[in-house]
CSV table of C-alpha atoms in Angstrom, one decimal:
chain,number,residue,atom,x,y,z
Q,1,UNK,CA,43.3,-11.2,-7.7
Q,2,UNK,CA,46.1,-12.1,-10.1
Q,3,UNK,CA,48.2,-13.1,-7.0
Q,4,UNK,CA,45.3,-15.3,-5.7
Q,5,UNK,CA,44.9,-17.1,-9.0
Q,6,UNK,CA,48.6,-17.9,-9.1
Q,7,UNK,CA,48.7,-19.1,-5.6
Q,8,UNK,CA,45.7,-21.4,-6.1
Q,9,UNK,CA,47.5,-22.8,-9.1
Q,10,UNK,CA,50.6,-23.2,-7.1
Q,11,UNK,CA,48.6,-25.1,-4.5
Q,12,UNK,CA,47.0,-27.4,-7.0
Q,13,UNK,CA,50.4,-28.3,-8.4
Q,14,UNK,CA,52.0,-28.8,-5.0
Q,15,UNK,CA,49.2,-31.0,-3.6
Q,16,UNK,CA,48.4,-32.7,-6.9
Q,17,UNK,CA,44.7,-31.7,-6.4
Q,18,UNK,CA,42.1,-30.1,-8.7
Q,19,UNK,CA,40.8,-27.2,-6.9
Q,20,UNK,CA,39.7,-24.6,-9.4
Q,21,UNK,CA,37.2,-25.2,-12.3
Q,22,UNK,CA,37.1,-22.6,-14.9
Q,23,UNK,CA,33.5,-21.6,-16.0
Q,24,UNK,CA,33.5,-18.0,-16.9
Q,25,UNK,CA,31.2,-15.5,-15.4
Q,26,UNK,CA,28.2,-13.4,-16.3
Q,27,UNK,CA,27.7,-10.0,-14.7
Q,28,UNK,CA,24.3,-8.4,-15.3
Q,29,UNK,CA,23.0,-5.1,-14.3
Q,30,UNK,CA,20.2,-2.9,-15.4
Q,31,UNK,CA,21.1,0.4,-17.2
Q,32,UNK,CA,22.9,2.6,-16.7
Q,33,UNK,CA,24.9,-0.2,-15.0
Q,34,UNK,CA,27.6,1.9,-13.6
Q,35,UNK,CA,28.9,-0.9,-11.3
Q,36,UNK,CA,29.3,-3.2,-14.2
Q,37,UNK,CA,31.1,-0.7,-16.3
Q,38,UNK,CA,33.5,-0.2,-13.3
Q,39,UNK,CA,34.2,-4.0,-13.1
Q,40,UNK,CA,34.7,-4.1,-16.9
Q,41,UNK,CA,37.3,-1.4,-16.5
Q,42,UNK,CA,39.1,-3.2,-13.7
Q,43,UNK,CA,39.1,-6.5,-15.7
Q,44,UNK,CA,40.6,-4.7,-18.7
Q,45,UNK,CA,43.1,-2.9,-16.6
Q,46,UNK,CA,44.3,-6.3,-15.1
Q,47,UNK,CA,44.4,-7.9,-18.5
Q,48,UNK,CA,41.6,-10.4,-17.8
Q,49,UNK,CA,39.8,-11.4,-20.9
Q,50,UNK,CA,36.1,-10.2,-21.0
Q,51,UNK,CA,33.5,-9.4,-23.5
Q,52,UNK,CA,30.2,-7.5,-23.6
Q,53,UNK,CA,27.1,-9.4,-25.0
Q,54,UNK,CA,24.6,-7.7,-27.1
Q,55,UNK,CA,21.0,-8.6,-26.0
Q,56,UNK,CA,20.2,-10.9,-29.2
Q,57,UNK,CA,23.5,-12.7,-28.8
Q,58,UNK,CA,23.0,-13.3,-25.2
Q,59,UNK,CA,19.6,-14.8,-25.7
Q,60,UNK,CA,20.9,-17.3,-28.3
Q,61,UNK,CA,24.0,-18.2,-26.1
Q,62,UNK,CA,21.9,-18.6,-22.9
Q,63,UNK,CA,18.2,-19.6,-23.8
Q,64,UNK,CA,17.9,-21.0,-20.1
Q,65,UNK,CA,17.9,-17.2,-18.8
Q,66,UNK,CA,15.3,-14.6,-19.2
Q,67,UNK,CA,16.5,-11.1,-19.1
Q,68,UNK,CA,15.2,-8.0,-20.9
Q,69,UNK,CA,16.7,-5.5,-23.3
Q,70,UNK,CA,17.4,-3.0,-20.4
Q,71,UNK,CA,20.6,-4.9,-19.2
Q,72,UNK,CA,24.3,-4.6,-19.8
Q,73,UNK,CA,26.0,-8.0,-19.7
Q,74,UNK,CA,29.6,-8.7,-19.4
Q,75,UNK,CA,31.4,-12.0,-19.6
Q,76,UNK,CA,34.5,-12.6,-17.6
Q,77,UNK,CA,36.4,-15.4,-19.4
Q,78,UNK,CA,38.8,-16.3,-16.7
Q,79,UNK,CA,36.4,-16.7,-13.6
Q,80,UNK,CA,35.4,-19.9,-12.2
Q,81,UNK,CA,34.7,-22.0,-9.1
Q,82,UNK,CA,36.8,-23.1,-6.2
Q,83,UNK,CA,36.0,-26.6,-4.7
Q,84,UNK,CA,35.7,-25.3,-1.0
Q,85,UNK,CA,36.1,-28.7,0.7
Q,86,UNK,CA,39.0,-29.7,-1.4
Q,87,UNK,CA,40.6,-26.3,-1.0
Q,88,UNK,CA,40.3,-26.5,2.8
Q,89,UNK,CA,41.7,-30.1,2.8
Q,90,UNK,CA,44.6,-29.1,0.7
Q,91,UNK,CA,45.5,-26.1,2.8
Q,92,UNK,CA,45.2,-28.1,6.0
Q,93,UNK,CA,47.4,-30.9,4.6
Q,94,UNK,CA,50.0,-28.4,3.5
Q,95,UNK,CA,50.0,-26.7,7.0
Q,96,UNK,CA,50.8,-30.2,8.6
Q,97,UNK,CA,53.3,-31.0,6.1
Q,98,UNK,CA,55.3,-27.9,6.8
Q,99,UNK,CA,55.3,-28.5,10.6
Q,100,UNK,CA,51.8,-27.1,11.8
Q,101,UNK,CA,49.5,-28.7,14.3
Q,102,UNK,CA,45.8,-28.5,13.9
Q,103,UNK,CA,43.8,-28.5,17.2
Q,104,UNK,CA,40.3,-29.1,15.7
Q,105,UNK,CA,37.5,-28.5,18.1
Q,106,UNK,CA,39.6,-26.7,20.7
Q,107,UNK,CA,37.5,-23.7,21.9
Q,108,UNK,CA,39.4,-20.5,22.8
Q,109,UNK,CA,38.0,-19.0,26.0
Q,110,UNK,CA,40.3,-16.0,26.3
Q,111,UNK,CA,43.4,-14.1,25.2
Q,112,UNK,CA,45.8,-12.4,27.6
Q,113,UNK,CA,47.9,-9.7,25.8
Q,114,UNK,CA,51.5,-9.0,26.5
Q,115,UNK,CA,55.0,-9.3,25.2
Q,116,UNK,CA,54.1,-13.0,25.1
Q,117,UNK,CA,50.4,-13.7,24.3
Q,118,UNK,CA,48.6,-16.4,26.4
Q,119,UNK,CA,45.7,-18.2,24.6
Q,120,UNK,CA,43.4,-19.9,27.1
Q,121,UNK,CA,41.3,-22.9,26.0
Q,122,UNK,CA,39.1,-25.3,27.9
Q,123,UNK,CA,41.9,-27.8,27.7
Q,124,UNK,CA,45.2,-25.9,28.2
Q,125,UNK,CA,46.9,-22.5,27.9
Q,126,UNK,CA,49.1,-21.8,24.8
Q,127,UNK,CA,51.9,-19.1,25.0
Q,128,UNK,CA,53.4,-17.4,21.9
Q,129,UNK,CA,55.5,-14.3,20.8
Q,130,UNK,CA,52.5,-13.3,18.6
Q,131,UNK,CA,49.1,-14.6,17.4
Q,132,UNK,CA,46.9,-14.1,14.4
Q,133,UNK,CA,43.1,-14.0,15.2
Q,134,UNK,CA,40.9,-15.2,12.2
Q,135,UNK,CA,37.8,-16.1,14.2
Q,136,UNK,CA,35.2,-15.2,11.7
Q,137,UNK,CA,31.8,-14.2,13.4
Q,138,UNK,CA,33.3,-15.0,16.8
Q,139,UNK,CA,36.1,-12.3,16.4
Q,140,UNK,CA,34.6,-9.6,18.7
Q,141,UNK,CA,34.0,-12.3,21.4
Q,142,UNK,CA,37.9,-12.5,21.6
Q,143,UNK,CA,38.8,-9.0,20.8
Q,144,UNK,CA,36.2,-7.1,23.1
Q,145,UNK,CA,37.7,-8.4,26.4
Q,146,UNK,CA,41.1,-7.0,25.3
Q,147,UNK,CA,39.9,-3.6,24.4
Q,148,UNK,CA,38.9,-3.7,20.9
Q,149,UNK,CA,35.3,-3.7,19.5
Q,150,UNK,CA,35.2,-4.1,15.9
Q,151,UNK,CA,32.3,-3.0,13.4
Q,152,UNK,CA,31.6,-6.6,12.5
Q,153,UNK,CA,28.1,-8.0,11.9
Q,154,UNK,CA,27.5,-11.7,11.7
Q,155,UNK,CA,24.7,-12.4,9.1
Q,156,UNK,CA,22.8,-15.7,8.6
Q,157,UNK,CA,22.7,-16.5,5.0
Q,158,UNK,CA,20.1,-19.0,3.4
Q,159,UNK,CA,22.1,-21.0,0.8
Q,160,UNK,CA,19.4,-22.1,-1.8
Q,161,UNK,CA,19.6,-24.9,-4.3
Q,162,UNK,CA,17.2,-25.2,-7.1
Q,163,UNK,CA,16.2,-28.1,-9.4
Q,164,UNK,CA,16.0,-27.9,-13.0
Q,165,UNK,CA,12.9,-29.0,-14.8
Q,166,UNK,CA,14.4,-30.6,-17.9
Q,167,UNK,CA,14.1,-34.4,-18.4
Q,168,UNK,CA,17.1,-35.4,-20.4
Q,169,UNK,CA,19.8,-32.8,-19.7
Q,170,UNK,CA,20.7,-30.1,-17.1
Q,171,UNK,CA,20.8,-26.5,-18.8
Q,172,UNK,CA,22.7,-25.2,-15.7
Q,173,UNK,CA,25.6,-27.8,-15.5
Q,174,UNK,CA,29.2,-27.2,-15.8
Q,175,UNK,CA,30.3,-26.8,-19.3
Q,176,UNK,CA,27.1,-25.3,-20.2
Q,177,UNK,CA,26.4,-22.6,-17.6
Q,178,UNK,CA,28.8,-20.1,-16.1
Q,179,UNK,CA,28.8,-18.3,-12.7
Q,180,UNK,CA,26.4,-15.5,-12.7
Q,181,UNK,CA,26.2,-12.3,-10.6
Q,182,UNK,CA,23.3,-9.8,-11.0
Q,183,UNK,CA,24.4,-6.5,-9.7
Q,184,UNK,CA,22.1,-4.2,-7.5
Q,185,UNK,CA,18.8,-6.0,-7.4
Q,186,UNK,CA,16.3,-3.8,-5.7
Q,187,UNK,CA,15.2,-5.4,-2.5
Q,188,UNK,CA,12.4,-3.2,-0.9
Q,189,UNK,CA,14.2,0.2,-0.3
Q,190,UNK,CA,17.8,-1.3,-0.7
Q,191,UNK,CA,19.9,-2.9,-3.4
Q,192,UNK,CA,21.7,-6.4,-3.2
Q,193,UNK,CA,23.5,-8.7,-5.4
Q,194,UNK,CA,22.2,-12.2,-6.5
Q,195,UNK,CA,24.6,-14.8,-7.5
Q,196,UNK,CA,24.5,-18.3,-8.9
Q,197,UNK,CA,26.9,-21.3,-9.5
Q,198,UNK,CA,26.5,-24.3,-11.9
Q,199,UNK,CA,25.4,-27.5,-10.4
Q,200,UNK,CA,28.1,-29.2,-8.2
Q,201,UNK,CA,27.3,-29.9,-4.7
Q,202,UNK,CA,24.0,-31.7,-5.4
Q,203,UNK,CA,23.2,-33.5,-8.9
Q,204,UNK,CA,20.9,-31.5,-11.1
Q,205,UNK,CA,20.6,-28.6,-8.7
Q,206,UNK,CA,22.3,-25.1,-9.1
Q,207,UNK,CA,23.0,-22.7,-6.2
Q,208,UNK,CA,21.3,-19.3,-6.5
Q,209,UNK,CA,21.6,-17.0,-3.4
Q,210,UNK,CA,20.9,-13.5,-2.2
Q,211,UNK,CA,24.2,-12.0,-1.2
Q,212,UNK,CA,23.0,-10.7,2.3
Q,213,UNK,CA,21.0,-12.0,5.1
Q,214,UNK,CA,19.7,-11.5,8.5
Q,215,UNK,CA,21.7,-10.4,11.7
Q,216,UNK,CA,22.4,-13.4,13.7
Q,217,UNK,CA,24.3,-14.7,16.9
Q,218,UNK,CA,26.9,-17.1,15.5
Q,219,UNK,CA,26.4,-19.5,18.6
Q,220,UNK,CA,22.5,-19.7,17.5
Q,221,UNK,CA,22.9,-19.8,13.7
Q,222,UNK,CA,20.4,-22.5,13.2
Q,223,UNK,CA,17.8,-21.0,15.2
Q,224,UNK,CA,17.4,-18.1,12.7
Q,225,UNK,CA,14.2,-19.2,10.6
Q,226,UNK,CA,14.0,-16.1,8.6
Q,227,UNK,CA,12.9,-16.6,5.0
Q,228,UNK,CA,12.5,-13.2,3.5
Q,229,UNK,CA,15.4,-13.6,1.2
Q,230,UNK,CA,14.0,-17.0,0.0
Q,231,UNK,CA,10.7,-15.3,-0.9
Q,232,UNK,CA,12.7,-12.8,-2.9
Q,233,UNK,CA,14.6,-15.6,-4.7
Q,234,UNK,CA,11.5,-17.5,-5.6
Q,235,UNK,CA,10.1,-14.5,-7.5
Q,236,UNK,CA,13.5,-13.9,-9.1
Q,237,UNK,CA,13.8,-17.5,-10.3
Q,238,UNK,CA,10.2,-17.3,-11.8
Q,239,UNK,CA,11.2,-14.1,-13.7
Q,240,UNK,CA,14.7,-14.9,-14.7
Q,241,UNK,CA,15.2,-18.8,-14.6
Q,242,UNK,CA,12.5,-20.5,-16.6
Q,243,UNK,CA,14.0,-23.9,-16.5
Q,244,UNK,CA,14.3,-24.2,-12.8
Q,245,UNK,CA,11.6,-25.1,-10.3
Q,246,UNK,CA,10.2,-22.0,-8.6
Q,247,UNK,CA,11.1,-23.0,-5.0
Q,248,UNK,CA,14.3,-24.3,-3.6
Q,249,UNK,CA,14.7,-28.0,-3.0
Q,250,UNK,CA,17.4,-27.6,-0.4
Q,251,UNK,CA,18.2,-24.6,2.0
Q,252,UNK,CA,21.5,-24.6,4.1
Q,253,UNK,CA,22.9,-22.3,6.5
Q,254,UNK,CA,26.1,-20.2,6.5
Q,255,UNK,CA,27.3,-17.0,8.0
Q,256,UNK,CA,28.9,-13.9,6.7
Q,257,UNK,CA,30.9,-11.6,9.0
Q,258,UNK,CA,30.2,-8.1,7.4
Q,259,UNK,CA,32.1,-4.8,7.7
Q,260,UNK,CA,30.3,-1.5,7.0
Q,261,UNK,CA,32.2,-1.1,3.8
Q,262,UNK,CA,32.2,-4.7,2.8
Q,263,UNK,CA,36.1,-4.8,2.8
Q,264,UNK,CA,38.4,-6.9,5.0
Q,265,UNK,CA,40.2,-6.0,8.3
Q,266,UNK,CA,43.8,-7.0,8.1
Q,267,UNK,CA,45.5,-5.1,10.7
Q,268,UNK,CA,47.3,-5.3,14.3
Q,269,UNK,CA,45.6,-4.6,17.5
Q,270,UNK,CA,46.2,-0.8,18.1
Q,271,UNK,CA,47.8,-1.5,21.4
Q,272,UNK,CA,49.3,-4.9,20.8
Q,273,UNK,CA,51.2,-5.2,17.5
Q,274,UNK,CA,52.0,-8.9,18.3
Q,275,UNK,CA,48.2,-9.6,18.0
Q,276,UNK,CA,47.1,-9.5,14.2
Q,277,UNK,CA,43.5,-9.8,13.2
Q,278,UNK,CA,42.0,-10.9,10.0
Q,279,UNK,CA,38.2,-10.5,9.8
Q,280,UNK,CA,35.1,-9.0,8.1
Q,281,UNK,CA,35.5,-10.9,4.8
Q,282,UNK,CA,31.8,-10.1,4.1
Q,283,UNK,CA,31.0,-13.1,2.1
Q,284,UNK,CA,33.7,-12.8,-0.6
Q,285,UNK,CA,37.0,-13.7,1.2
Q,286,UNK,CA,37.5,-17.4,0.4
Q,287,UNK,CA,38.8,-16.9,-3.0
Q,288,UNK,CA,41.6,-14.7,-1.6
Q,289,UNK,CA,42.6,-17.0,1.3
Q,290,UNK,CA,46.2,-17.8,0.2
Q,291,UNK,CA,46.8,-14.0,-0.3
Q,292,UNK,CA,45.3,-13.1,3.0
Q,293,UNK,CA,47.2,-15.8,4.7
Q,294,UNK,CA,50.4,-14.5,3.3
Q,295,UNK,CA,49.9,-11.0,4.3
Q,296,UNK,CA,48.8,-11.8,7.9
Q,297,UNK,CA,51.9,-14.0,8.3
Q,298,UNK,CA,53.9,-11.1,7.1
Q,299,UNK,CA,52.3,-8.7,9.4
Q,300,UNK,CA,52.9,-11.1,12.5
Q,301,UNK,CA,56.6,-11.5,11.5
Q,302,UNK,CA,57.2,-7.9,11.2
Q,303,UNK,CA,57.9,-8.1,7.4
Q,304,UNK,CA,56.9,-5.5,4.8
Q,305,UNK,CA,53.5,-6.6,3.4
Q,306,UNK,CA,53.5,-7.9,-0.2
Q,307,UNK,CA,50.3,-5.9,-0.8
Q,308,UNK,CA,49.0,-2.5,0.1
Q,309,UNK,CA,47.0,-3.0,3.3
Q,310,UNK,CA,46.0,0.6,3.8
Q,311,UNK,CA,42.3,0.0,2.8
Q,312,UNK,CA,42.0,-2.8,5.3
Q,313,UNK,CA,43.0,-1.0,8.5
Q,314,UNK,CA,41.0,-0.8,11.7
Q,315,UNK,CA,41.3,2.9,12.0
Q,316,UNK,CA,39.4,3.6,8.9
Q,317,UNK,CA,36.3,2.9,10.9
Q,318,UNK,CA,37.4,5.3,13.8
Q,319,UNK,CA,36.5,2.4,16.0
Q,320,UNK,CA,35.8,3.2,19.6
Q,321,UNK,CA,37.3,0.9,22.2
Q,322,UNK,CA,38.2,1.0,25.8
Q,323,UNK,CA,41.9,1.4,25.2
């Protein structure tokens, strides 16, 4: 994370664009809050500023929230929000500035491995000494024909925005309200996280989402009309966000590509080392994009990685393939 922060700051400086907004972040978890305590220990080890709120202090500081006395509450002072659209534009502009070409809307139809890799598209064929595949939920559609089926599950996510009910001020706006993560919320017989962001994309509406979804075919994402997660969120908002309307005003769609352990895959094809794969970011990869880009480029260039990639190997899943 430290490297990611620095790289985003460097990109801001080079592109003269504001990409990151510091807001702080609340972590909440019901007692005994083992995961929150682990998070606190990691933040302190990395020298990130954080503090623990006592219940009474928390209620005074955040009257727009309603949580009982059975929670541990941690505040990460360094956290914030990346402006995703501006980040993408800044990265694309830098890529072109340094000599890259973006072929937008150019669908890849197949890959032919070898000492030189051939990449087939509907328009033409590209040939390269090596390639990096970062195809998100479509990764297996490209890697399966070359003998590698990865444990990746595309998940359709309902991204929900909620209006506040106050007439003269927004209690969930930037400068007033931080990012919030509620660890391990019970959903039927399993546990999932819920996260929220201050109002940004839509005026007077904050984003609040369940950090999971429904299995989906990425080519038919918008046909998924599942709403079980929205029902859970409506009940959650009623209990914990008294100044939000109890139903979302806007629901958008996105896709996570999830691995069994929710960690990334950053590795070479087991037979073809000149094919490098970055996938399975499980809904928490964007903030690390500059670091991921660096290590993937180091892999394809045969350089020593600047970070330990052992936790992100393909073989950790003992993946069965047709190799």
